[in-house]
Each structure stands twice: as C-alpha cells, then as structure tokens.
Amino acid sequence: MKLIAHLLIAATAAAAPIFAFAADPAPAPAAHAEAAPKAAKPDLVKGEAMFTSVCAACHGADGNSAVPAYPKLAQQHPEYLVKQLQEFKSDKRANAIMKGFATMLSDEDMKNVAYFVGSKKAKAGASTDKDLVMLGERIYRGGIADRQIAACAGCHSPNGAGIPAQYPRLSGQYAEYTVAQLTTFRDGGRQNSLQMTQEAAKLNDREIKAVADYIAGLR
C-alpha cells in the first residue's frame, strides 16, 4: 500500500506542471509594437503650386472659374474632389481633357490640390431665369412626389452646402455647368454615381434647367 501511495503522489506531482502551464494567461503584446502610421496631412503650399500650374487656367487661380462651362471648385469638399480626380484618371468618369490632367497627378498631388482649392472661398452666383427659378426651388426642396423624384436638398442640404465626404457642395455653381452634368447623368454619359443617374433620368430638360438656375443662386 505504501508503494501504491508513493506512486500516486509521484504521478500527481509530475502532472501538476502540465496543468499549471495550460492555465497560464496568453502572453501580453510586445510593448514595442508599432502603431499604425498616420495619414500625411495635405501640403497646401504644394497644392497651390500644382493647382496654379495644372488647374488654374480653366478653374481660376482661386478655384472660382470665370467660364460657366468650367465648374467653380473653391470651397468644394476635398474628399469629393479627390474622388473625382481619381475617377477621371481611372476612366470611371469619362472626360478626355480631365483624364489628361488627372493622369499627371499622384494620389498625394490630388490630396494637396483638393485641400488647397477647398480652402478658398467660393464666389456667390445668381439665378437669372425668373420664369423657372420657382419650379427649380420646388424640385430642389421638395422633389416631385408623384414621379418619385427626390428633393435635392436631402443630400446637398437646403443651402447647397452638401455633406463632406459624401455629397458635393452645389451652392452658387454655374447653371450652365449643372445643366451639362445633369443632362450627362440622364443620358448615360456620366456613370460614376448610380444615385444621380437614377434621379436625373426622371427629369426633363425644362426641369433640369430650372433646378440648375435655382442652384446658381443658392448661398
């Protein structure tokens, strides 16, 4: 009996380190583990230099284009501008002229340019078609319920300020440019926003012109 008891005690003693090891907590993460690198801040000085050499001829030195065919970029959300430049470069948004310019820019260049021009104040625009501006206001603010046309203000805000990183600023944009974009969405020439393609498809020429003229006077 003494021999059996001795063997049981020895076996228990031998097993104890096994269970103790299994119960040890997982090792703590290494104290020197590196944190994820932070995104570099935009360089507005480089952005201004690049914008001046590449973009200013059409869009104005401060992003306020003097030609209604070219959009005002001043005060636009930088994230939106970067997205558009990337999509011009990749042909997701078709425009041969902008494709050529966007191809010259790296992602860092795009970010610098977008934050530079976005920091500039946009000049106010004005509505000019008194016969259509009231129709434009009704569509912009309330949509057209019986044709399931959503109010523009729902995404672009009542004063046209848009929502950063989601929907562009429209306030004061040239009516001529807005008409061109809405028509291109409607007719399938611009396909980088399914939401806009679906909404524009429901608008006729008169309604597009009315909305664009109302947007031009927003501030």
Tab-separated table of C-alpha atoms in Angstrom:
chain	number	residue	atom	x	y	z
A	1	MET	CA	0.000	0.000	0.000
A	2	LYS	CA	2.841	2.353	0.802
A	3	LEU	CA	4.309	1.690	-2.643
A	4	ILE	CA	0.984	2.468	-4.408
A	5	ALA	CA	0.525	5.675	-2.411
A	6	HIS	CA	4.047	6.733	-3.238
A	7	LEU	CA	3.435	6.134	-6.954
A	8	LEU	CA	0.159	8.173	-6.887
A	9	ILE	CA	1.885	11.092	-5.189
A	10	ALA	CA	4.699	10.997	-7.755
A	11	ALA	CA	2.238	10.920	-10.667
A	12	THR	CA	0.317	13.885	-9.239
A	13	ALA	CA	3.496	15.866	-8.782
A	14	ALA	CA	4.575	15.106	-12.373
A	15	ALA	CA	1.188	16.195	-13.780
A	16	ALA	CA	0.997	19.453	-11.845
A	17	PRO	CA	3.363	21.450	-14.086
A	18	ILE	CA	1.327	20.409	-17.160
A	19	PHE	CA	-1.931	21.864	-15.808
A	20	ALA	CA	-0.189	24.919	-14.465
A	21	PHE	CA	1.308	25.636	-17.891
A	22	ALA	CA	-2.033	25.202	-19.635
A	23	ALA	CA	-3.643	27.692	-17.306
A	24	ASP	CA	-1.062	30.404	-17.876
A	25	PRO	CA	-2.552	33.538	-19.493
A	26	ALA	CA	-1.683	34.374	-23.116
A	27	PRO	CA	1.472	36.449	-23.366
A	28	ALA	CA	0.896	40.209	-23.451
A	29	PRO	CA	1.536	42.016	-26.776
A	30	ALA	CA	5.083	43.233	-27.164
A	31	ALA	CA	5.478	46.639	-25.596
A	32	HIS	CA	7.414	47.894	-28.587
A	33	ALA	CA	4.720	47.036	-31.164
A	34	GLU	CA	4.456	49.932	-33.633
A	35	ALA	CA	1.237	51.904	-34.021
A	36	ALA	CA	-0.385	52.152	-37.470
A	37	PRO	CA	1.130	55.026	-39.447
A	38	LYS	CA	-0.963	58.182	-39.586
A	39	ALA	CA	-2.036	59.599	-42.942
A	40	ALA	CA	0.101	62.524	-44.016
A	41	LYS	CA	-1.517	65.940	-43.758
A	42	PRO	CA	-2.156	67.763	-47.054
A	43	ASP	CA	0.562	70.211	-48.071
A	44	LEU	CA	-1.277	73.381	-49.104
A	45	VAL	CA	1.883	75.019	-50.431
A	46	LYS	CA	2.498	72.137	-52.813
A	47	GLY	CA	-1.226	72.048	-53.561
A	48	GLU	CA	-1.218	75.708	-54.590
A	49	ALA	CA	1.832	75.236	-56.814
A	50	MET	CA	0.289	72.224	-58.545
A	51	PHE	CA	-3.123	73.874	-58.874
A	52	THR	CA	-1.558	77.011	-60.372
A	53	SER	CA	0.391	75.064	-62.977
A	54	VAL	CA	-2.250	72.464	-63.883
A	55	CYS	CA	-5.748	73.680	-62.976
A	56	ALA	CA	-5.894	77.475	-62.752
A	57	ALA	CA	-6.142	78.140	-66.496
A	58	CYS	CA	-9.667	76.700	-66.539
A	59	HIS	CA	-10.793	76.886	-62.914
A	60	GLY	CA	-9.313	80.249	-61.876
A	61	ALA	CA	-6.362	80.976	-59.605
A	62	ASP	CA	-8.537	80.665	-56.510
A	63	GLY	CA	-10.890	77.984	-57.808
A	64	ASN	CA	-13.531	80.453	-58.990
A	65	SER	CA	-13.755	79.769	-62.687
A	66	ALA	CA	-14.573	82.738	-64.895
A	67	VAL	CA	-16.077	80.487	-67.595
A	68	PRO	CA	-19.518	78.946	-66.921
A	69	ALA	CA	-18.599	75.762	-68.778
A	70	TYR	CA	-15.953	75.039	-66.125
A	71	PRO	CA	-17.111	74.439	-62.539
A	72	LYS	CA	-16.195	76.520	-59.546
A	73	LEU	CA	-14.028	74.368	-57.291
A	74	ALA	CA	-13.452	76.818	-54.448
A	75	GLN	CA	-14.883	75.660	-51.117
A	76	GLN	CA	-15.708	72.232	-52.518
A	77	HIS	CA	-15.280	69.271	-50.158
A	78	PRO	CA	-11.714	67.987	-50.667
A	79	GLU	CA	-12.737	64.341	-50.350
A	80	TYR	CA	-15.188	64.794	-53.215
A	81	LEU	CA	-12.561	66.455	-55.398
A	82	VAL	CA	-10.050	63.669	-54.739
A	83	LYS	CA	-12.685	61.075	-55.667
A	84	GLN	CA	-13.478	62.855	-58.945
A	85	LEU	CA	-9.803	63.185	-59.888
A	86	GLN	CA	-9.221	59.510	-59.190
A	87	GLU	CA	-12.237	58.586	-61.300
A	88	PHE	CA	-11.116	60.808	-64.187
A	89	LYS	CA	-7.745	59.073	-64.026
A	90	SER	CA	-9.282	55.579	-63.981
A	91	ASP	CA	-11.897	56.412	-66.666
A	92	LYS	CA	-14.749	55.756	-64.254
A	93	ARG	CA	-15.783	59.324	-65.073
A	94	ALA	CA	-15.285	59.955	-68.769
A	95	ASN	CA	-13.705	63.258	-69.815
A	96	ALA	CA	-10.732	63.269	-72.168
A	97	ILE	CA	-9.437	66.676	-71.041
A	98	MET	CA	-9.647	65.923	-67.333
A	99	LYS	CA	-8.221	62.442	-67.902
A	100	GLY	CA	-5.066	64.053	-69.288
A	101	PHE	CA	-4.640	66.355	-66.305
A	102	ALA	CA	-5.575	63.764	-63.662
A	103	THR	CA	-3.091	61.277	-65.098
A	104	MET	CA	-0.316	63.743	-64.269
A	105	LEU	CA	-1.217	63.678	-60.572
A	106	SER	CA	-0.283	61.188	-57.878
A	107	ASP	CA	-2.718	60.470	-55.049
A	108	GLU	CA	-0.678	62.821	-52.868
A	109	ASP	CA	-0.865	65.563	-55.517
A	110	MET	CA	-4.626	65.144	-55.726
A	111	LYS	CA	-4.994	65.455	-51.974
A	112	ASN	CA	-2.791	68.567	-51.839
A	113	VAL	CA	-4.649	70.224	-54.722
A	114	ALA	CA	-8.085	69.342	-53.339
A	115	TYR	CA	-7.376	70.699	-49.873
A	116	PHE	CA	-5.805	73.856	-51.287
A	117	VAL	CA	-8.711	74.788	-53.548
A	118	GLY	CA	-11.245	73.614	-50.968
A	119	SER	CA	-9.792	76.165	-48.558
A	120	LYS	CA	-10.634	79.048	-50.904
A	121	LYS	CA	-13.891	80.959	-50.608
A	122	ALA	CA	-16.395	80.443	-53.399
A	123	LYS	CA	-17.864	83.481	-55.093
A	124	ALA	CA	-21.638	83.768	-54.955
A	125	GLY	CA	-23.680	83.077	-58.051
A	126	ALA	CA	-27.142	84.224	-59.083
A	127	SER	CA	-30.309	82.860	-60.621
A	128	THR	CA	-31.206	84.524	-63.917
A	129	ASP	CA	-34.373	82.845	-65.204
A	130	LYS	CA	-37.279	84.271	-63.199
A	131	ASP	CA	-39.783	82.105	-65.063
A	132	LEU	CA	-38.084	78.868	-64.000
A	133	VAL	CA	-36.495	79.584	-60.649
A	134	MET	CA	-39.703	78.895	-58.664
A	135	LEU	CA	-40.040	75.489	-60.336
A	136	GLY	CA	-36.384	74.844	-59.563
A	137	GLU	CA	-36.914	75.715	-55.921
A	138	ARG	CA	-39.886	73.338	-55.634
A	139	ILE	CA	-37.899	70.452	-57.108
A	140	TYR	CA	-34.750	71.212	-55.135
A	141	ARG	CA	-36.544	71.491	-51.813
A	142	GLY	CA	-39.420	69.052	-52.219
A	143	GLY	CA	-38.781	66.846	-55.234
A	144	ILE	CA	-41.696	65.637	-57.336
A	145	ALA	CA	-43.580	63.087	-55.252
A	146	ASP	CA	-45.875	61.634	-57.930
A	147	ARG	CA	-42.840	60.809	-60.110
A	148	GLN	CA	-40.694	59.622	-57.195
A	149	ILE	CA	-38.105	62.350	-57.720
A	150	ALA	CA	-36.216	63.019	-54.501
A	151	ALA	CA	-35.566	66.515	-53.190
A	152	CYS	CA	-32.019	67.636	-53.983
A	153	ALA	CA	-31.824	69.248	-50.540
A	154	GLY	CA	-31.974	65.825	-48.907
A	155	CYS	CA	-28.380	65.110	-49.944
A	156	HIS	CA	-26.979	68.504	-50.906
A	157	SER	CA	-28.574	70.375	-47.945
A	158	PRO	CA	-31.110	73.243	-48.146
A	159	ASN	CA	-28.451	75.877	-48.819
A	160	GLY	CA	-26.413	73.727	-51.205
A	161	ALA	CA	-23.536	73.154	-48.777
A	162	GLY	CA	-23.599	69.402	-49.334
A	163	ILE	CA	-22.222	66.853	-46.872
A	164	PRO	CA	-18.430	66.475	-46.578
A	165	ALA	CA	-17.027	63.225	-47.978
A	166	GLN	CA	-20.469	62.212	-49.264
A	167	TYR	CA	-22.255	64.807	-51.390
A	168	PRO	CA	-20.701	67.802	-53.179
A	169	ARG	CA	-21.317	71.440	-52.469
A	170	LEU	CA	-23.596	72.957	-55.140
A	171	SER	CA	-24.221	76.450	-53.817
A	172	GLY	CA	-23.544	79.150	-56.417
A	173	GLN	CA	-22.405	76.717	-59.110
A	174	TYR	CA	-22.820	77.900	-62.694
A	175	ALA	CA	-26.194	76.877	-64.109
A	176	GLU	CA	-24.595	76.016	-67.451
A	177	TYR	CA	-22.262	73.514	-65.803
A	178	THR	CA	-25.030	71.989	-63.668
A	179	VAL	CA	-27.292	71.601	-66.714
A	180	ALA	CA	-24.482	69.826	-68.559
A	181	GLN	CA	-23.840	67.405	-65.699
A	182	LEU	CA	-27.486	66.569	-65.029
A	183	THR	CA	-28.074	66.003	-68.737
A	184	THR	CA	-24.992	63.804	-68.983
A	185	PHE	CA	-26.147	61.767	-65.989
A	186	ARG	CA	-29.591	61.414	-67.518
A	187	ASP	CA	-28.311	60.403	-70.930
A	188	GLY	CA	-25.761	57.900	-69.620
A	189	GLY	CA	-22.597	59.825	-70.452
A	190	ARG	CA	-21.616	60.132	-66.800
A	191	GLN	CA	-21.847	56.915	-64.839
A	192	ASN	CA	-19.855	57.444	-61.657
A	193	SER	CA	-22.939	57.896	-59.452
A	194	LEU	CA	-25.814	55.446	-59.756
A	195	GLN	CA	-27.927	57.608	-57.445
A	196	MET	CA	-27.554	60.665	-59.687
A	197	THR	CA	-28.126	58.639	-62.843
A	198	GLN	CA	-31.405	57.337	-61.437
A	199	GLU	CA	-32.641	60.754	-60.294
A	200	ALA	CA	-31.601	62.663	-63.422
A	201	ALA	CA	-33.293	60.032	-65.610
A	202	LYS	CA	-36.668	61.284	-64.300
A	203	LEU	CA	-36.100	64.960	-65.182
A	204	ASN	CA	-36.962	66.653	-68.458
A	205	ASP	CA	-34.919	69.477	-69.997
A	206	ARG	CA	-37.086	72.211	-68.502
A	207	GLU	CA	-36.820	70.769	-65.007
A	208	ILE	CA	-33.058	70.346	-65.293
A	209	LYS	CA	-32.683	73.944	-66.369
A	210	ALA	CA	-34.951	75.121	-63.536
A	211	VAL	CA	-33.024	73.211	-60.845
A	212	ALA	CA	-29.688	74.410	-62.216
A	213	ASP	CA	-30.797	78.039	-62.219
A	214	TYR	CA	-32.052	77.765	-58.639
A	215	ILE	CA	-28.768	76.177	-57.509
A	216	ALA	CA	-26.815	79.045	-59.069
A	217	GLY	CA	-28.489	81.467	-56.665
A	218	LEU	CA	-28.108	79.389	-53.519
A	219	ARG	CA	-25.904	80.768	-50.776
